[in-house]
Short mmCIF file of C-alpha atoms in Angstrom, two decimals:
data_model
loop_
_atom_site.label_atom_id
_atom_site.label_comp_id
_atom_site.label_asym_id
_atom_site.label_seq_id
_atom_site.Cartn_x
_atom_site.Cartn_y
_atom_site.Cartn_z
CA MET A 208 150.91 296.04 137.29
CA SER A 209 151.82 299.59 136.68
CA THR A 210 154.06 300.42 133.79
CA ALA A 211 157.73 300.73 134.45
CA THR A 212 158.83 304.31 133.94
CA GLY A 213 160.23 305.04 130.50
CA LYS A 214 159.77 301.51 129.18
CA THR A 215 157.00 300.58 126.74
CA LYS A 216 154.81 298.01 128.36
CA LYS A 217 154.46 294.81 126.41
CA ILE A 218 151.44 292.59 126.35
CA THR A 219 151.52 288.95 125.35
CA LEU A 220 148.78 287.41 123.26
CA ARG A 221 148.32 283.68 122.69
CA THR A 222 146.60 282.53 119.52
CA ALA A 223 144.39 279.51 118.86
CA ASP A 224 147.40 277.56 117.53
CA ASN A 225 149.33 278.27 120.71
CA GLN A 226 151.72 280.86 119.37
CA GLU A 227 152.57 283.79 121.55
CA PHE A 228 152.94 287.32 120.26
CA GLU A 229 154.46 290.10 122.34
CA VAL A 230 153.21 293.53 121.32
CA ASP A 231 153.51 297.08 122.58
CA GLU A 232 150.67 298.10 124.85
CA ALA A 233 149.65 300.80 122.38
CA ILE A 234 149.02 298.22 119.72
CA ALA A 235 147.17 295.82 122.00
CA MET A 236 144.92 298.67 123.06
CA GLU A 237 143.76 299.01 119.47
CA PHE A 238 141.93 295.76 120.07
CA GLY A 239 138.65 296.70 121.69
CA THR A 240 138.37 293.37 123.49
CA VAL A 241 141.86 293.68 125.01
CA LYS A 242 141.26 297.28 126.01
CA THR A 243 137.98 296.36 127.70
CA PHE A 244 139.69 293.51 129.48
CA PHE A 245 142.34 295.82 130.94
CA ASP A 246 139.84 298.54 131.75
CA GLU A 247 137.87 296.05 133.79
CA ASN A 248 140.88 294.30 135.27
CA PRO A 249 143.48 297.02 135.91
CA ASP A 250 145.44 294.71 138.13
CA ALA A 251 145.52 291.83 135.71
CA SER A 252 148.55 289.66 135.97
CA GLU A 253 151.04 289.59 133.17
CA GLU A 254 149.87 286.24 131.90
CA PRO A 255 149.40 285.98 128.17
CA ILE A 256 145.91 286.81 127.00
CA PRO A 257 144.30 283.85 125.22
CA LEU A 258 142.66 284.52 121.84
CA PRO A 259 141.04 281.18 121.05
CA ASN A 260 139.31 282.49 117.94
CA VAL A 261 142.35 283.92 116.19
CA SER A 262 145.04 282.07 114.26
CA SER A 263 148.67 283.18 114.29
CA LYS A 264 148.53 284.03 110.61
CA CYS A 265 145.59 286.35 111.20
CA LEU A 266 147.04 287.91 114.29
CA SER A 267 150.28 288.80 112.58
CA THR A 268 148.36 290.46 109.73
CA ILE A 269 146.28 292.37 112.25
CA ILE A 270 149.29 293.43 114.30
CA GLU A 271 151.01 294.73 111.17
CA TYR A 272 147.87 296.67 110.26
CA CYS A 273 147.60 298.30 113.67
CA LYS A 274 151.30 299.12 113.77
CA SER A 275 151.17 300.77 110.36
CA HIS A 276 148.03 302.74 111.09
CA LEU A 277 149.36 303.95 114.42
CA ALA A 278 152.40 305.22 112.54
CA PHE A 279 150.21 306.91 109.89
CA ARG A 280 148.18 308.62 112.59
CA ALA A 281 151.31 309.89 114.29
CA HIS A 282 152.01 312.01 111.24
CA ASP A 283 150.09 315.24 110.74
CA SER A 284 147.06 314.36 108.73
CA SER A 285 147.69 315.30 105.13
CA SER A 286 146.37 313.96 101.89
CA SER A 287 149.66 312.23 101.08
CA VAL A 288 149.60 310.31 104.36
CA GLU A 289 145.97 309.44 103.67
CA ASP A 290 146.92 308.16 100.23
CA GLU A 291 149.70 306.09 101.77
CA ALA A 292 147.31 304.58 104.29
CA LYS A 293 144.82 303.82 101.54
CA ALA A 294 147.51 302.17 99.43
CA TYR A 295 148.63 300.10 102.41
CA ASP A 296 145.07 298.91 103.00
CA GLU A 297 144.59 298.03 99.34
CA ASP A 298 147.81 295.98 99.27
CA LEU A 299 146.86 294.19 102.46
CA VAL A 300 143.47 293.24 101.09
CA LYS A 301 144.81 292.25 97.67
CA ALA A 302 147.16 289.76 99.33
CA GLN A 303 144.26 287.91 100.94
CA ASP A 304 142.33 285.25 99.07
CA ASN A 305 138.64 284.85 99.93
CA GLU A 306 139.19 282.38 102.76
CA SER A 307 141.94 284.46 104.37
CA LEU A 308 139.88 287.62 103.99
CA LYS A 309 136.99 285.99 105.78
CA GLU A 310 139.31 284.77 108.53
CA VAL A 311 140.70 288.27 109.04
CA ILE A 312 137.23 289.79 109.20
CA LEU A 313 136.13 287.24 111.78
CA ALA A 314 139.26 287.93 113.81
CA ALA A 315 138.93 291.71 113.55
CA ASN A 316 135.31 291.36 114.61
CA TYR A 317 136.24 289.16 117.58
CA LEU A 318 139.00 291.55 118.61
CA ASN A 319 136.68 294.52 118.04
CA ILE A 320 139.01 296.69 115.94
CA LYS A 321 136.56 299.18 114.49
CA GLY A 322 138.76 300.96 111.95
CA MET A 323 140.07 297.76 110.46
CA LEU A 324 136.61 296.20 110.42
CA ASP A 325 135.13 299.19 108.54
CA MET A 326 137.92 298.95 106.00
CA LEU A 327 137.48 295.19 105.61
CA ASN A 328 133.70 295.46 105.24
CA GLN A 329 134.16 297.88 102.35
CA ALA A 330 136.89 295.65 100.91
CA VAL A 331 134.60 292.61 100.86
CA ALA A 332 131.82 294.72 99.34
CA ASP A 333 134.22 295.85 96.61
CA ARG A 334 135.32 292.29 96.01
CA ILE A 335 131.80 290.91 95.57
CA LYS A 336 129.95 293.83 94.03
CA ASN A 337 130.33 292.67 90.43
CA LYS A 338 130.03 288.99 91.15
CA SER A 339 127.22 286.60 90.42
CA VAL A 340 124.60 285.44 92.87
CA GLU A 341 126.15 281.95 92.96
CA TYR A 342 129.56 283.39 93.84
CA VAL A 343 128.06 285.35 96.71
CA ARG A 344 126.21 282.30 98.01
CA ARG A 345 129.48 280.33 98.02
CA PHE A 346 131.37 283.17 99.65
CA PHE A 347 128.94 283.56 102.53
CA GLY A 348 128.01 279.89 102.73
CA ILE A 349 124.36 280.61 102.08
CA GLU A 350 121.86 278.09 100.82
CA ASN A 351 119.45 279.08 98.12
CA ASP A 352 115.97 278.80 99.57
CA TYR A 353 114.11 279.97 96.48
CA SER A 354 112.22 277.55 94.32
CA PRO A 355 113.33 277.59 90.66
CA GLU A 356 110.16 279.47 89.71
CA GLU A 357 110.61 282.07 92.43
CA GLU A 358 114.22 282.60 91.47
CA ALA A 359 113.35 282.99 87.80
CA GLU A 360 110.76 285.60 88.72
CA ILE A 361 113.19 287.67 90.75
CA ARG A 362 115.78 287.54 87.99
CA ALA A 363 113.22 288.68 85.46
CA GLN A 364 112.04 291.56 87.65
CA ASN A 365 115.51 293.05 87.87
CA GLU A 366 117.05 291.75 84.68
CA TRP A 367 119.20 294.88 84.21
CA ALA A 368 120.97 294.18 87.50
CA PHE A 369 122.23 290.87 86.15
CA GLN A 370 124.00 292.41 83.18
CA GLY A 371 127.70 293.09 83.13
CA VAL A 372 128.44 290.65 85.94
CA ASP A 373 131.92 289.10 86.22
CA PRO A 374 131.97 285.49 85.04
CA ASP A 375 132.61 282.96 87.79
CA ASP A 376 136.09 281.62 87.34
CA ASP A 377 136.57 279.76 90.57
CA MET B 221 144.00 271.54 113.41
CA THR B 222 140.63 271.32 111.77
CA LYS B 223 139.80 273.89 109.12
CA PRO B 224 138.09 276.80 110.82
CA ASN B 225 134.48 277.40 109.96
CA ASN B 226 134.60 280.54 107.92
CA ASP B 227 130.93 281.13 107.52
CA ILE B 228 130.41 284.79 108.13
CA PRO B 229 127.91 285.49 110.89
CA GLN B 230 124.85 287.56 110.14
CA ASP B 231 125.97 290.65 112.00
CA ILE B 232 129.04 290.97 109.80
CA THR B 233 127.02 290.38 106.62
CA ASP B 234 124.71 293.12 107.86
CA GLN B 235 127.66 295.49 107.91
CA ILE B 236 128.95 294.52 104.49
CA LEU B 237 125.69 294.88 102.59
CA PRO B 238 125.25 298.64 103.15
CA CYS B 239 128.65 299.15 101.48
CA LEU B 240 127.36 297.74 98.18
CA PRO B 241 126.08 299.78 95.25
CA VAL B 242 122.39 299.66 94.33
CA LYS B 243 122.83 297.47 91.25
CA SER B 244 124.59 294.78 93.30
CA LEU B 245 121.96 294.93 96.00
CA MET B 246 119.14 294.54 93.50
CA ARG B 247 120.88 291.44 92.12
CA PHE B 248 121.72 290.01 95.53
CA LYS B 249 118.07 289.96 96.55
CA CYS B 250 118.25 286.69 94.62
CA VAL B 251 120.82 285.16 97.00
CA SER B 252 118.25 284.04 99.52
CA LYS B 253 114.88 284.99 100.94
CA SER B 254 116.40 286.44 104.09
CA TRP B 255 118.77 288.59 102.04
CA ARG B 256 115.79 289.84 100.07
CA SER B 257 113.84 290.80 103.21
CA PHE B 258 116.90 292.43 104.68
CA ILE B 259 117.64 294.50 101.57
CA ASN B 260 113.96 295.46 101.23
CA SER B 261 113.63 296.57 104.84
CA PRO B 262 113.12 300.31 105.47
CA SER B 263 115.90 300.36 108.07
CA PHE B 264 118.36 298.98 105.53
CA THR B 265 117.27 301.57 102.96
CA ARG B 266 117.88 304.32 105.52
CA ASN B 267 121.25 302.89 106.53
CA HIS B 268 122.33 302.57 102.90
CA LEU B 269 121.08 306.07 102.15
CA GLU B 270 123.30 307.59 104.82
CA ARG B 271 126.38 306.01 103.30
CA ALA B 272 125.30 306.90 99.78
CA SER B 273 124.72 310.54 100.60
CA SER B 274 128.34 311.44 100.16
CA GLN B 275 128.60 310.06 96.63
CA GLU B 276 126.79 312.39 94.33
CA LYS B 277 126.34 311.85 90.65
CA ILE B 278 124.92 314.08 87.95
CA LEU B 279 121.73 313.18 86.16
CA VAL B 280 121.53 314.63 82.69
CA SER B 281 118.44 314.78 80.55
CA LEU B 282 119.26 314.60 76.84
CA PRO B 283 116.97 314.20 73.84
CA CYS B 284 118.05 310.58 73.55
CA GLY B 285 117.31 309.84 77.17
CA PHE B 286 118.75 310.11 80.62
CA LYS B 287 122.37 309.58 81.45
CA SER B 288 124.25 309.46 84.69
CA LEU B 289 127.68 311.05 85.09
CA ASP B 290 130.13 309.62 87.62
CA LEU B 291 132.04 312.53 89.14
CA GLU B 292 134.89 310.39 90.41
CA LYS B 293 136.15 309.82 86.89
CA PRO B 294 137.30 312.38 84.33
CA PHE B 295 134.41 313.59 82.19
CA ASP B 296 135.81 312.10 79.01
CA ASP B 297 136.25 308.64 80.49
CA GLU B 298 133.86 306.36 78.65
CA ALA B 299 132.95 304.57 81.84
CA ALA B 300 131.93 307.82 83.48
CA LEU B 301 128.63 308.02 81.66
CA ILE B 302 125.89 305.41 81.73
CA ARG B 303 122.48 305.26 80.19
CA LEU B 304 119.47 305.06 82.46
CA ARG B 305 116.09 303.47 81.96
CA PHE B 306 112.95 305.46 82.37
CA PRO B 307 109.70 303.86 81.37
CA SER B 308 107.16 305.63 79.17
CA ILE B 309 109.65 308.31 78.23
CA GLU B 310 108.63 308.21 74.60
CA LEU B 311 105.10 309.28 75.47
CA TYR B 312 106.20 312.76 76.43
CA ASP B 313 107.81 315.30 74.16
CA ARG B 314 109.37 317.39 76.88
CA ILE B 315 111.00 316.46 80.14
CA LYS B 316 112.03 318.82 82.88
CA ILE B 317 114.11 317.68 85.81
CA LEU B 318 112.67 319.54 88.76
CA ASP B 319 114.45 318.26 91.82
CA SER B 320 116.10 315.38 93.61
CA CYS B 321 116.15 314.21 97.20
CA ASN B 322 117.61 311.05 98.73
CA GLY B 323 117.90 309.42 95.35
CA LEU B 324 114.36 310.22 94.23
CA VAL B 325 114.20 312.51 91.23
CA CYS B 326 111.16 314.66 90.59
CA LEU B 327 110.36 315.05 86.90
CA GLY B 328 107.84 317.23 85.11
CA LEU B 329 106.79 315.66 81.85
CA GLY B 330 104.79 317.02 78.98
CA ASN B 331 104.61 320.41 77.42
CA ASP B 332 104.16 322.41 80.56
CA ALA B 333 105.90 319.91 82.81
CA ARG B 334 102.68 319.32 84.66
CA HIS B 335 102.75 315.52 84.66
CA LEU B 336 104.74 314.81 87.75
CA PHE B 337 106.81 311.69 88.20
CA LEU B 338 109.00 310.47 90.99
CA TRP B 339 111.78 308.26 89.77
CA ASN B 340 114.73 306.49 91.30
CA PRO B 341 117.36 306.40 88.51
CA SER B 342 119.37 303.71 90.30
CA THR B 343 116.61 301.14 90.72
CA GLY B 344 114.44 302.23 87.80
CA ASP B 345 111.38 302.44 90.04
CA SER B 346 109.02 305.20 89.06
CA LYS B 347 105.63 306.55 90.00
CA LYS B 348 103.33 308.96 88.27
CA LEU B 349 101.80 311.28 90.82
CA PRO B 350 98.04 311.68 90.82
CA GLU B 351 96.84 314.94 89.29
CA CYS B 352 96.38 317.74 91.77
CA ASN B 353 92.68 317.63 92.52
CA VAL B 354 92.71 320.38 95.07
CA LEU B 355 93.45 323.45 92.97
CA GLN B 356 93.68 324.33 89.32
CA ILE B 357 97.29 324.51 88.22
CA ASN B 358 98.38 327.45 86.06
CA SER B 359 99.39 326.92 82.49
CA ASN B 360 102.96 327.76 83.38
CA PHE B 361 103.53 325.03 85.86
CA ILE B 362 107.16 325.80 86.48
CA CYS B 363 106.10 328.88 88.40
CA ASN B 364 103.93 326.76 90.61
CA TYR B 365 106.60 324.29 91.56
CA CYS B 366 108.16 325.11 94.91
CA GLY B 367 110.20 322.20 96.06
CA PHE B 368 110.56 318.58 97.08
CA GLY B 369 112.01 317.20 100.26
CA TYR B 370 112.07 314.56 102.97
CA ASP B 371 110.43 314.66 106.36
CA SER B 372 112.24 312.17 108.58
CA SER B 373 109.71 312.37 111.39
CA SER B 374 107.04 310.75 109.24
CA ASP B 375 109.42 309.06 106.77
CA ASP B 376 107.56 310.91 104.04
CA TYR B 377 108.50 312.77 100.87
CA LYS B 378 106.61 315.96 100.23
CA LEU B 379 106.20 318.13 97.18
CA LEU B 380 105.14 321.72 97.37
CA LEU B 381 103.16 323.73 94.83
CA LYS B 382 102.15 327.36 95.02
CA ILE B 383 99.17 328.57 93.01
CA ASP B 384 98.82 332.33 93.37
CA ARG B 385 99.59 332.39 97.08
CA LYS B 386 97.84 329.18 97.99
CA LEU B 387 99.94 326.23 99.03
CA VAL B 388 99.34 322.67 98.00
CA ILE B 389 101.30 319.80 99.48
CA PHE B 390 101.62 316.30 98.07
CA SER B 391 102.47 313.56 100.54
CA LEU B 392 104.01 310.41 99.05
CA ALA B 393 103.09 308.30 102.07
CA LYS B 394 99.45 309.33 101.77
CA ASN B 395 99.60 309.53 97.98
CA SER B 396 97.38 312.60 98.07
CA TRP B 397 97.32 316.36 97.72
CA ARG B 398 96.20 318.71 100.44
CA LEU B 399 95.48 322.42 100.50
CA HIS B 400 97.53 324.03 103.21
CA GLU B 401 96.03 326.52 105.66
CA ALA B 402 98.75 329.16 105.52
CA LEU B 403 99.35 331.35 102.52
CA TRP B 404 102.66 331.82 100.82
CA PRO B 405 104.26 334.72 102.67
CA TYR B 406 105.24 336.90 99.72
CA TYR B 407 103.91 337.92 96.37
CA GLY B 408 106.08 337.39 93.35
CA CYS B 409 108.50 335.00 94.95
CA HIS B 410 109.28 332.42 92.31
CA THR B 411 112.35 330.63 93.54
CA LYS B 412 112.45 326.89 93.81
CA GLY B 413 113.05 325.70 97.34
CA VAL B 414 116.44 324.36 98.35
CA TYR B 415 116.09 321.25 100.49
CA SER B 416 118.30 320.79 103.49
CA ASN B 417 117.76 319.29 106.91
CA GLY B 418 114.03 318.72 106.74
CA ALA B 419 113.09 322.09 105.29
CA LEU B 420 112.81 323.88 101.98
CA HIS B 421 114.68 327.18 101.89
CA TYR B 422 113.91 330.22 99.78
CA LYS B 423 115.63 333.53 99.27
CA PHE B 424 113.74 336.68 98.67
CA LEU B 425 114.29 340.40 98.51
CA PHE B 426 116.69 342.27 100.73
CA GLY B 427 118.50 339.17 101.76
CA THR B 428 115.53 337.53 103.41
CA ILE B 429 115.78 333.82 103.70
CA PHE B 430 112.81 331.85 104.86
CA ALA B 431 112.14 328.16 105.18
CA PHE B 432 109.18 325.82 105.01
CA ASP B 433 109.56 323.16 107.66
CA LEU B 434 108.37 319.86 106.20
CA LYS B 435 107.59 318.29 109.54
CA MET B 436 105.61 321.10 111.11
CA GLU B 437 104.41 322.30 107.69
CA ARG B 438 105.06 325.87 108.78
CA PHE B 439 107.13 328.75 107.59
CA ARG B 440 110.18 329.82 109.51
CA PHE B 441 111.66 333.25 108.96
CA GLY B 442 115.21 334.43 109.41
CA PRO B 443 115.59 337.96 110.67
CA ARG B 444 115.92 340.78 108.14
CA ARG B 445 119.50 341.05 107.08
CA ASP B 446 121.61 344.07 107.59
CA ALA B 447 123.03 346.19 104.81
CA SER B 448 126.27 344.28 104.60
CA MET B 449 124.56 341.46 102.78
CA LEU B 450 122.51 343.75 100.59
CA GLY B 451 123.12 343.65 96.93
CA ARG B 452 125.25 340.56 96.93
CA ARG B 453 124.27 338.00 94.36
CA ARG B 454 123.50 334.95 96.41
CA LYS B 455 122.68 331.37 95.79
CA LEU B 456 121.37 328.88 98.28
CA PHE B 457 122.68 325.42 97.89
CA GLY B 458 121.70 322.44 99.98
CA ALA B 459 124.17 319.63 100.42
CA ARG B 460 122.98 316.72 102.52
CA GLU B 461 122.33 318.12 105.94
CA THR B 462 123.90 321.51 105.46
CA LEU B 463 122.75 324.67 103.77
CA TYR B 464 125.27 326.82 101.99
CA CYS B 465 124.99 330.34 100.75
CA ILE B 466 127.31 331.27 97.89
CA THR B 467 127.98 334.96 97.52
CA LYS B 468 130.40 337.37 95.96
CA ASP B 469 131.98 339.85 98.29
CA ARG B 470 131.29 343.36 97.09
CA ASN B 471 134.70 344.72 97.98
CA SER B 472 137.16 341.96 97.40
CA MET B 473 135.09 340.33 94.65
CA ALA B 474 135.97 336.96 96.17
CA VAL B 475 133.61 334.03 95.84
CA GLU B 476 132.55 332.94 99.29
CA PHE B 477 130.81 329.85 100.61
CA TRP B 478 128.92 330.38 103.83
CA LEU B 479 127.45 327.67 105.99
CA MET B 480 124.08 328.47 107.42
CA ASP B 481 122.38 326.83 110.37
CA LYS B 482 118.72 326.12 110.92
CA SER B 483 117.83 329.58 112.12
CA CYS B 484 118.58 331.07 108.68
CA SER B 485 119.90 334.10 110.44
CA GLU B 486 122.78 336.38 109.57
CA GLU B 487 124.50 335.44 112.82
CA SER B 488 124.43 331.80 111.93
CA LEU B 489 126.57 332.23 108.85
CA THR B 490 130.09 330.86 108.96
CA LYS B 491 132.43 331.41 106.08
CA VAL B 492 133.93 328.12 105.03
CA LEU B 493 135.59 328.85 101.74
CA SER B 494 136.77 331.84 99.79
CA PHE B 495 138.59 332.18 96.52
CA PRO B 496 139.17 334.91 93.97
CA SER B 497 136.35 335.47 91.54
CA PHE B 498 136.80 334.35 88.00
CA ASN B 499 135.37 334.63 84.54
CA GLY B 500 132.05 332.96 84.26
CA PHE B 501 131.19 333.40 87.90
CA CYS B 502 127.60 334.27 87.00
CA TYR B 503 127.15 330.94 85.33
CA PHE B 504 128.82 329.26 88.24
CA LEU B 505 126.23 330.78 90.48
CA ASN B 506 123.19 330.14 88.38
CA HIS B 507 123.72 326.49 87.72
CA PHE B 508 125.85 325.31 90.56
CA LEU B 509 125.44 321.58 90.87
CA CYS B 510 127.55 320.25 93.71
CA ILE B 511 130.85 320.00 95.52
CA SER B 512 132.56 316.78 94.50
CA LYS B 513 134.53 314.53 96.83
CA GLY B 514 137.82 316.04 95.76
CA ASN B 515 136.55 319.44 96.85
CA GLU B 516 135.90 320.55 93.34
CA PHE B 517 132.85 322.43 92.17
CA ILE B 518 130.64 321.12 89.45
CA THR B 519 128.41 323.50 87.55
CA LYS B 520 126.49 323.62 84.34
CA ASN B 521 126.68 326.45 81.88
CA GLY B 522 124.24 326.06 79.01
CA GLU B 523 125.45 323.00 77.19
CA ASP B 524 128.58 322.46 79.23
CA ILE B 525 129.29 320.74 82.49
CA ILE B 526 132.32 322.25 84.16
CA ARG B 527 134.57 321.18 86.99
CA PHE B 528 136.32 323.95 88.92
CA ASP B 529 138.97 323.66 91.59
CA THR B 530 138.92 325.73 94.76
CA GLU B 531 141.00 328.43 93.11
CA GLY B 532 138.29 328.92 90.56
CA ARG B 533 140.29 327.36 87.76
CA VAL B 534 138.55 325.17 85.22
CA VAL B 535 139.80 321.61 85.63
CA GLU B 536 137.75 320.14 82.82
CA LYS B 537 134.73 320.90 80.77
CA ILE B 538 132.45 318.81 78.60
CA ARG B 539 129.78 319.80 76.13
CA MET B 540 126.78 317.68 76.93
CA CYS B 541 125.74 316.81 73.46
CA ASN B 542 129.00 316.77 71.58
CA SER B 543 130.67 313.43 71.94
CA PRO B 544 129.33 310.10 70.69
CA SER B 545 129.10 308.56 74.13
CA TRP B 546 126.89 311.37 75.32
CA CYS B 547 124.44 311.70 72.54
CA GLU B 548 123.72 309.05 69.99
CA GLY B 549 123.21 311.15 66.93
CA CYS B 550 119.93 312.75 67.86
CA ALA B 551 119.14 315.77 65.79
CA CYS B 552 117.16 317.85 68.19
CA THR B 553 119.13 320.85 69.31
CA LEU B 554 116.22 322.79 70.72
CA HIS B 555 115.69 320.44 73.61
CA PRO B 556 116.91 321.91 76.88
CA ARG B 557 119.54 319.92 78.67
CA ASP B 558 118.79 319.68 82.34
CA ALA B 559 121.29 318.50 84.88
CA ILE B 560 120.89 317.82 88.57
CA THR B 561 122.81 316.05 91.30
CA TYR B 562 121.45 312.87 92.80
CA VAL B 563 122.60 309.96 94.94
CA GLU B 564 122.20 306.25 94.37
CA THR B 565 119.80 304.82 96.92
CA LEU B 566 117.17 302.14 97.30
CA VAL B 567 114.41 304.61 98.14
CA SER B 568 111.30 303.67 96.24
CA PRO B 569 108.58 306.09 95.14
CA ASN B 570 106.17 303.19 95.38
CA ARG B 571 105.59 302.56 99.03
CA GLY B 572 105.18 298.93 99.96
CA ASN B 573 107.02 297.81 96.85
CA VAL B 574 109.35 294.80 96.85
#
């Protein structure tokens, strides 16, 4: 359906937990998957788009992110706007615990939002960089496939890399 | 609703790992065998290197050892400076930092700096190069040393020596020296090559700039410059994939940064920055280290490391051997303090190393 003149077109998204979100077209187009869908189906009906892999909590975080960054980009690029955007990103990430952060990354990956994904990848890296090996295994759900002897050998080889690591407190 | 499975798929993990610093990556090889193979893979090293290239640090050689200065913090911040490990350092009484490329630092150890080492300060990996068996090196080795750089076409690091006008090339991949067919183009040209974009660049008389292409192993000459560039004090400076030429305009006395493309020609120069000259410009030129992320210039002047802003004003300055965190009470004051920029990468001087 073509856009009505002068009115912002809205697109409806339906999350995994059956909540519907109505967003401006500009914001929905930030989602690579949605954009591709409309590029390939220009005459798509106005039915809500199902997002079976995204929870409502995640989607609202993501929508807020895209809204804010669209607004930042609308300003002339200056270092103060850049600082503001950076501060926004940091606050957003800080508010997420590990499980929520992982959920948001999976959602951003599914929705193919490159800018947000790059930011989140760096945010996870920053969160884990000083953590122990055990913490990282838990975070990524990875099983240790080293034998105790093999693991001891690797630790000994790079002993310096194991110094100054944050203690595990969770 | 059942709890969603939040295990992160491999392709996302693969995007997170390159964002990590070297120390974390070395530790996380212990997470699992597949993480270790992934981190050790050459493609990961290359990917990580590209991201790391924008974060330069300064390597300083002090009598009490090597230290690394983090340019993103103020110089007097205690966390800005960390000690580095270099094996067998006590065997040599003098150390000269010759060059750095992609996180590999080239060191000349011993009295005449002739014992060559390649060292990655971030991983601690080091390799002593075999002695040059192709030609006899002069007693003043520093005059022989011509440069160190990376050839992406063969994924090889090459080191260049000039003995009289004969050229000797060391290939890290082959771990051997080779006498090159061509002669060095000019007599009396003693500059160390500036690496950028797969070639080593040299400046010579009358504004000539020529380059040694590391892939083709051939010289490339820029055209003779016209009189407008004559007489300007110039410095070539390679930053990642770009080559800069820093000059002082004869009329306005402004300091100018020019970007130069591969042809090394006058026409290819584009002025990118200009600011009024300032006291100490000569030192700025001689020991220019790098442009930091905040668009500040870092240089070394004798014992000091100095941070300038784009207006040429000194933002901060630190004397390398003056504060306790820099130098732990070593008495030697005759030892030269070398400083060079480097990046933190996983590149290993020992090929086939895990």
